[in-house]
Amino acid sequence: MLLTCCYNNLMISKYNNKGLVWIDLTSPKEEEILYILEEYQIPESIKQEIYSPSKEHNTFIENDVLFSLMRLPYLEEDQNSNKVIFIKNQNYIITIHDQPIISIDQFSNELELDMMIESESKIKTQELLFANLIRKMMTGLHDKILLKDMNINSLKKKLVNLNKQLRFLVFINVILLVSLALVIFLWL
């Protein structure tokens, strides 16, 4: 079940069911990050990497703990990328991201619903939990890209139609100018 828990006045979303643990931190305060890093005994090199201003993707494993930093593109013109950090071992998954991610929220809702409806969940291991989380995020990003592509194609069609209308108007203007020139020539 997904719980938004309060630890020492910190708001932390934590999913814990049948040995599967997922902690999700959205726009976290530094105290929230530090609390989780200490609680789960995250290696020092990973702690340093979290606070590194690096803009590069990075993935490595230390002491059986996977660290992966990704930058998901925003598909809005006025936004930068959303830094997403995954920390995973056999016992837990931690996600930390700068901004809310709709696909993560959807995944947590689906996961909670799955656990309530089915007596036997489809997701039985941390690996399956992690794989499904990544799949949901990539599917959400893919859907946004498809929507943007459809918008671009719609704009292209509108431009083609406007171009046809403009050519027609230019043609009419040329006919009018030639007619006017003929009238002036005949009048003189």
PDB file of C-alpha atoms in Angstrom:
ATOM      1  CA  MET A   1       0.000   0.000   0.000  1.00  0.00           C
ATOM      2  CA  LEU A   2       1.212   3.500  -0.771  1.00  0.00           C
ATOM      3  CA  LEU A   3       1.440   5.757   2.207  1.00  0.00           C
ATOM      4  CA  THR A   4       2.439   9.355   2.486  1.00  0.00           C
ATOM      5  CA  CYS A   5       4.208   9.206   5.783  1.00  0.00           C
ATOM      6  CA  CYS A   6       5.389  11.824   8.110  1.00  0.00           C
ATOM      7  CA  TYR A   7       8.806  11.120   9.637  1.00  0.00           C
ATOM      8  CA  ASN A   8      10.143  13.818  11.929  1.00  0.00           C
ATOM      9  CA  ASN A   9       7.842  16.357  10.215  1.00  0.00           C
ATOM     10  CA  LEU A  10       9.006  15.225   6.748  1.00  0.00           C
ATOM     11  CA  MET A  11       6.567  14.224   3.998  1.00  0.00           C
ATOM     12  CA  ILE A  12       7.733  11.043   2.273  1.00  0.00           C
ATOM     13  CA  SER A  13       5.683   8.795  -0.041  1.00  0.00           C
ATOM     14  CA  LYS A  14       6.468   5.196   0.756  1.00  0.00           C
ATOM     15  CA  TYR A  15       5.059   2.053  -0.834  1.00  0.00           C
ATOM     16  CA  ASN A  16       5.563  -1.061   1.254  1.00  0.00           C
ATOM     17  CA  ASN A  17       3.816  -4.345   0.568  1.00  0.00           C
ATOM     18  CA  LYS A  18       4.911  -7.966   0.856  1.00  0.00           C
ATOM     19  CA  GLY A  19       8.589  -7.061   1.032  1.00  0.00           C
ATOM     20  CA  LEU A  20       8.481  -4.569  -1.843  1.00  0.00           C
ATOM     21  CA  VAL A  21       9.619  -1.108  -0.775  1.00  0.00           C
ATOM     22  CA  TRP A  22       9.478   1.997  -2.949  1.00  0.00           C
ATOM     23  CA  ILE A  23      10.151   5.498  -1.632  1.00  0.00           C
ATOM     24  CA  ASP A  24       9.230   8.399  -3.911  1.00  0.00           C
ATOM     25  CA  LEU A  25      10.431  11.928  -3.198  1.00  0.00           C
ATOM     26  CA  THR A  26       8.883  14.663  -5.342  1.00  0.00           C
ATOM     27  CA  SER A  27      10.454  18.127  -5.085  1.00  0.00           C
ATOM     28  CA  PRO A  28      12.005  17.067  -1.798  1.00  0.00           C
ATOM     29  CA  LYS A  29      13.538  19.283   0.819  1.00  0.00           C
ATOM     30  CA  GLU A  30      17.147  18.577   1.675  1.00  0.00           C
ATOM     31  CA  GLU A  31      16.102  17.194   5.087  1.00  0.00           C
ATOM     32  CA  GLU A  32      13.852  14.629   3.391  1.00  0.00           C
ATOM     33  CA  ILE A  33      16.660  13.442   1.126  1.00  0.00           C
ATOM     34  CA  LEU A  34      19.128  13.252   4.012  1.00  0.00           C
ATOM     35  CA  TYR A  35      16.657  11.339   6.155  1.00  0.00           C
ATOM     36  CA  ILE A  36      16.063   8.687   3.481  1.00  0.00           C
ATOM     37  CA  LEU A  37      19.768   8.423   2.622  1.00  0.00           C
ATOM     38  CA  GLU A  38      20.600   7.800   6.274  1.00  0.00           C
ATOM     39  CA  GLU A  39      17.659   5.454   6.887  1.00  0.00           C
ATOM     40  CA  TYR A  40      18.655   3.242   3.956  1.00  0.00           C
ATOM     41  CA  GLN A  41      22.422   3.601   4.503  1.00  0.00           C
ATOM     42  CA  ILE A  42      23.182   4.878   1.027  1.00  0.00           C
ATOM     43  CA  PRO A  43      26.921   4.819   0.158  1.00  0.00           C
ATOM     44  CA  GLU A  44      28.770   8.136   0.403  1.00  0.00           C
ATOM     45  CA  SER A  45      29.656   8.263  -3.308  1.00  0.00           C
ATOM     46  CA  ILE A  46      25.950   8.079  -4.185  1.00  0.00           C
ATOM     47  CA  LYS A  47      25.165  10.835  -1.676  1.00  0.00           C
ATOM     48  CA  GLN A  48      27.788  13.020  -3.343  1.00  0.00           C
ATOM     49  CA  GLU A  49      26.411  12.253  -6.788  1.00  0.00           C
ATOM     50  CA  ILE A  50      22.884  13.284  -5.721  1.00  0.00           C
ATOM     51  CA  TYR A  51      24.094  16.751  -4.800  1.00  0.00           C
ATOM     52  CA  SER A  52      26.423  17.070  -7.777  1.00  0.00           C
ATOM     53  CA  PRO A  53      25.344  19.803 -10.199  1.00  0.00           C
ATOM     54  CA  SER A  54      26.153  17.482 -13.117  1.00  0.00           C
ATOM     55  CA  LYS A  55      23.814  17.722 -16.056  1.00  0.00           C
ATOM     56  CA  GLU A  56      24.950  14.402 -17.480  1.00  0.00           C
ATOM     57  CA  HIS A  57      23.194  11.062 -17.245  1.00  0.00           C
ATOM     58  CA  ASN A  58      25.059   8.751 -14.924  1.00  0.00           C
ATOM     59  CA  THR A  59      24.658   5.149 -13.805  1.00  0.00           C
ATOM     60  CA  PHE A  60      26.880   3.024 -11.577  1.00  0.00           C
ATOM     61  CA  ILE A  61      26.723   0.339  -8.906  1.00  0.00           C
ATOM     62  CA  GLU A  62      28.445   0.525  -5.541  1.00  0.00           C
ATOM     63  CA  ASN A  63      28.062  -2.015  -2.730  1.00  0.00           C
ATOM     64  CA  ASP A  64      25.145  -3.657  -4.584  1.00  0.00           C
ATOM     65  CA  VAL A  65      23.326  -0.324  -4.791  1.00  0.00           C
ATOM     66  CA  LEU A  66      22.384   0.927  -8.255  1.00  0.00           C
ATOM     67  CA  PHE A  67      22.480   4.674  -8.805  1.00  0.00           C
ATOM     68  CA  SER A  68      21.062   6.148 -11.987  1.00  0.00           C
ATOM     69  CA  LEU A  69      20.517   9.793 -12.837  1.00  0.00           C
ATOM     70  CA  MET A  70      18.363  10.625 -15.840  1.00  0.00           C
ATOM     71  CA  ARG A  71      17.143  13.889 -17.220  1.00  0.00           C
ATOM     72  CA  LEU A  72      13.669  13.594 -18.637  1.00  0.00           C
ATOM     73  CA  PRO A  73      12.899  16.278 -21.171  1.00  0.00           C
ATOM     74  CA  TYR A  74       9.979  18.568 -20.574  1.00  0.00           C
ATOM     75  CA  LEU A  75       7.959  18.919 -23.689  1.00  0.00           C
ATOM     76  CA  GLU A  76       6.986  22.466 -22.861  1.00  0.00           C
ATOM     77  CA  GLU A  77       9.030  25.306 -24.283  1.00  0.00           C
ATOM     78  CA  ASP A  78       9.597  27.138 -21.013  1.00  0.00           C
ATOM     79  CA  GLN A  79      10.828  24.166 -18.963  1.00  0.00           C
ATOM     80  CA  ASN A  80      14.233  22.573 -18.469  1.00  0.00           C
ATOM     81  CA  SER A  81      14.744  18.872 -17.944  1.00  0.00           C
ATOM     82  CA  ASN A  82      13.486  17.118 -14.835  1.00  0.00           C
ATOM     83  CA  LYS A  83      16.317  15.442 -12.914  1.00  0.00           C
ATOM     84  CA  VAL A  84      15.245  11.934 -11.881  1.00  0.00           C
ATOM     85  CA  ILE A  85      17.363   9.790  -9.572  1.00  0.00           C
ATOM     86  CA  PHE A  86      16.890   6.073  -9.031  1.00  0.00           C
ATOM     87  CA  ILE A  87      18.579   4.296  -6.139  1.00  0.00           C
ATOM     88  CA  LYS A  88      17.905   0.573  -6.011  1.00  0.00           C
ATOM     89  CA  ASN A  89      19.105  -2.544  -4.324  1.00  0.00           C
ATOM     90  CA  GLN A  90      17.466  -5.893  -3.530  1.00  0.00           C
ATOM     91  CA  ASN A  91      15.434  -4.397  -0.673  1.00  0.00           C
ATOM     92  CA  TYR A  92      14.199  -1.025  -1.909  1.00  0.00           C
ATOM     93  CA  ILE A  93      13.775   1.450  -4.724  1.00  0.00           C
ATOM     94  CA  ILE A  94      14.118   5.176  -4.111  1.00  0.00           C
ATOM     95  CA  THR A  95      13.051   7.746  -6.692  1.00  0.00           C
ATOM     96  CA  ILE A  96      13.923  11.422  -6.308  1.00  0.00           C
ATOM     97  CA  HIS A  97      12.755  13.984  -8.844  1.00  0.00           C
ATOM     98  CA  ASP A  98      12.699  17.767  -9.067  1.00  0.00           C
ATOM     99  CA  GLN A  99       9.129  18.110 -10.278  1.00  0.00           C
ATOM    100  CA  PRO A 100       5.998  15.954 -10.207  1.00  0.00           C
ATOM    101  CA  ILE A 101       5.916  13.327 -12.944  1.00  0.00           C
ATOM    102  CA  ILE A 102       2.423  12.303 -13.997  1.00  0.00           C
ATOM    103  CA  SER A 103       3.488   8.806 -15.014  1.00  0.00           C
ATOM    104  CA  ILE A 104       4.997   8.140 -11.564  1.00  0.00           C
ATOM    105  CA  ASP A 105       1.772   9.293  -9.914  1.00  0.00           C
ATOM    106  CA  GLN A 106      -0.226   7.063 -12.272  1.00  0.00           C
ATOM    107  CA  PHE A 107       2.076   4.141 -11.548  1.00  0.00           C
ATOM    108  CA  SER A 108       1.693   4.527  -7.790  1.00  0.00           C
ATOM    109  CA  ASN A 109      -2.104   4.675  -8.172  1.00  0.00           C
ATOM    110  CA  GLU A 110      -2.113   1.575 -10.407  1.00  0.00           C
ATOM    111  CA  LEU A 111       0.187  -0.245  -8.019  1.00  0.00           C
ATOM    112  CA  GLU A 112      -1.995   0.532  -5.036  1.00  0.00           C
ATOM    113  CA  LEU A 113      -5.119  -0.512  -6.944  1.00  0.00           C
ATOM    114  CA  ASP A 114      -3.411  -3.713  -8.099  1.00  0.00           C
ATOM    115  CA  MET A 115      -2.584  -4.610  -4.513  1.00  0.00           C
ATOM    116  CA  MET A 116      -6.120  -3.906  -3.300  1.00  0.00           C
ATOM    117  CA  ILE A 117      -7.929  -5.773  -6.092  1.00  0.00           C
ATOM    118  CA  GLU A 118      -5.782  -8.834  -6.598  1.00  0.00           C
ATOM    119  CA  SER A 119      -4.924 -11.243  -3.855  1.00  0.00           C
ATOM    120  CA  GLU A 120      -1.897 -12.258  -5.916  1.00  0.00           C
ATOM    121  CA  SER A 121      -0.065  -9.232  -7.323  1.00  0.00           C
ATOM    122  CA  LYS A 122       1.661  -9.410 -10.703  1.00  0.00           C
ATOM    123  CA  ILE A 123       4.655  -7.543  -9.269  1.00  0.00           C
ATOM    124  CA  LYS A 124       6.429  -9.836  -6.855  1.00  0.00           C
ATOM    125  CA  THR A 125      10.061  -8.666  -6.900  1.00  0.00           C
ATOM    126  CA  GLN A 126      11.966  -5.400  -6.638  1.00  0.00           C
ATOM    127  CA  GLU A 127      13.218  -6.011 -10.178  1.00  0.00           C
ATOM    128  CA  LEU A 128       9.678  -6.242 -11.562  1.00  0.00           C
ATOM    129  CA  LEU A 129       8.649  -3.186  -9.569  1.00  0.00           C
ATOM    130  CA  PHE A 130      11.610  -1.239 -10.975  1.00  0.00           C
ATOM    131  CA  ALA A 131      11.042  -2.466 -14.550  1.00  0.00           C
ATOM    132  CA  ASN A 132       7.343  -1.544 -14.429  1.00  0.00           C
ATOM    133  CA  LEU A 133       8.107   1.878 -12.978  1.00  0.00           C
ATOM    134  CA  ILE A 134      10.603   2.589 -15.783  1.00  0.00           C
ATOM    135  CA  ARG A 135       8.164   1.224 -18.394  1.00  0.00           C
ATOM    136  CA  LYS A 136       5.387   3.490 -17.109  1.00  0.00           C
ATOM    137  CA  MET A 137       7.679   6.520 -17.175  1.00  0.00           C
ATOM    138  CA  MET A 138       8.874   5.812 -20.708  1.00  0.00           C
ATOM    139  CA  THR A 139       5.325   5.115 -21.900  1.00  0.00           C
ATOM    140  CA  GLY A 140       4.206   8.434 -20.399  1.00  0.00           C
ATOM    141  CA  LEU A 141       7.056  10.237 -22.141  1.00  0.00           C
ATOM    142  CA  HIS A 142       6.271   8.433 -25.408  1.00  0.00           C
ATOM    143  CA  ASP A 143       2.601   9.452 -25.146  1.00  0.00           C
ATOM    144  CA  LYS A 144       3.597  13.094 -24.636  1.00  0.00           C
ATOM    145  CA  ILE A 145       5.894  12.939 -27.654  1.00  0.00           C
ATOM    146  CA  LEU A 146       3.120  11.417 -29.791  1.00  0.00           C
ATOM    147  CA  LEU A 147       0.742  14.175 -28.694  1.00  0.00           C
ATOM    148  CA  LYS A 148       3.315  16.838 -29.589  1.00  0.00           C
ATOM    149  CA  ASP A 149       3.869  15.101 -32.934  1.00  0.00           C
ATOM    150  CA  MET A 150       0.126  15.150 -33.623  1.00  0.00           C
ATOM    151  CA  ASN A 151       0.057  18.862 -32.763  1.00  0.00           C
ATOM    152  CA  ILE A 152       2.992  19.498 -35.108  1.00  0.00           C
ATOM    153  CA  ASN A 153       1.271  17.559 -37.920  1.00  0.00           C
ATOM    154  CA  SER A 154      -1.910  19.547 -37.336  1.00  0.00           C
ATOM    155  CA  LEU A 155       0.066  22.788 -37.552  1.00  0.00           C
ATOM    156  CA  LYS A 156       1.751  21.565 -40.753  1.00  0.00           C
ATOM    157  CA  LYS A 157      -1.669  20.916 -42.326  1.00  0.00           C
ATOM    158  CA  LYS A 158      -2.846  24.365 -41.293  1.00  0.00           C
ATOM    159  CA  LEU A 159       0.287  25.909 -42.817  1.00  0.00           C
ATOM    160  CA  VAL A 160      -0.273  24.016 -46.092  1.00  0.00           C
ATOM    161  CA  ASN A 161      -3.883  25.274 -46.202  1.00  0.00           C
ATOM    162  CA  LEU A 162      -2.794  28.825 -45.397  1.00  0.00           C
ATOM    163  CA  ASN A 163      -0.113  28.580 -48.078  1.00  0.00           C
ATOM    164  CA  LYS A 164      -2.762  27.494 -50.626  1.00  0.00           C
ATOM    165  CA  GLN A 165      -5.005  30.386 -49.586  1.00  0.00           C
ATOM    166  CA  LEU A 166      -2.099  32.809 -49.830  1.00  0.00           C
ATOM    167  CA  ARG A 167      -1.213  31.577 -53.332  1.00  0.00           C
ATOM    168  CA  PHE A 168      -4.841  31.997 -54.365  1.00  0.00           C
ATOM    169  CA  LEU A 169      -4.900  35.547 -52.967  1.00  0.00           C
ATOM    170  CA  VAL A 170      -1.642  36.370 -54.763  1.00  0.00           C
ATOM    171  CA  PHE A 171      -3.121  35.000 -57.984  1.00  0.00           C
ATOM    172  CA  ILE A 172      -6.263  37.151 -57.532  1.00  0.00           C
ATOM    173  CA  ASN A 173      -4.098  40.208 -56.799  1.00  0.00           C
ATOM    174  CA  VAL A 174      -2.052  39.606 -59.964  1.00  0.00           C
ATOM    175  CA  ILE A 175      -5.256  39.329 -62.025  1.00  0.00           C
ATOM    176  CA  LEU A 176      -6.577  42.537 -60.430  1.00  0.00           C
ATOM    177  CA  LEU A 177      -3.302  44.378 -61.092  1.00  0.00           C
ATOM    178  CA  VAL A 178      -3.202  43.200 -64.716  1.00  0.00           C
ATOM    179  CA  SER A 179      -6.870  44.199 -65.136  1.00  0.00           C
ATOM    180  CA  LEU A 180      -6.176  47.596 -63.598  1.00  0.00           C
ATOM    181  CA  ALA A 181      -3.151  48.091 -65.842  1.00  0.00           C
ATOM    182  CA  LEU A 182      -5.257  47.159 -68.885  1.00  0.00           C
ATOM    183  CA  VAL A 183      -8.007  49.596 -67.870  1.00  0.00           C
ATOM    184  CA  ILE A 184      -5.449  52.384 -67.389  1.00  0.00           C
ATOM    185  CA  PHE A 185      -3.760  51.541 -70.705  1.00  0.00           C
ATOM    186  CA  LEU A 186      -7.064  51.532 -72.571  1.00  0.00           C
ATOM    187  CA  TRP A 187      -8.170  54.737 -70.931  1.00  0.00           C
ATOM    188  CA  LEU A 188      -5.084  56.587 -71.979  1.00  0.00           C
TER     189      LEU A 188
END
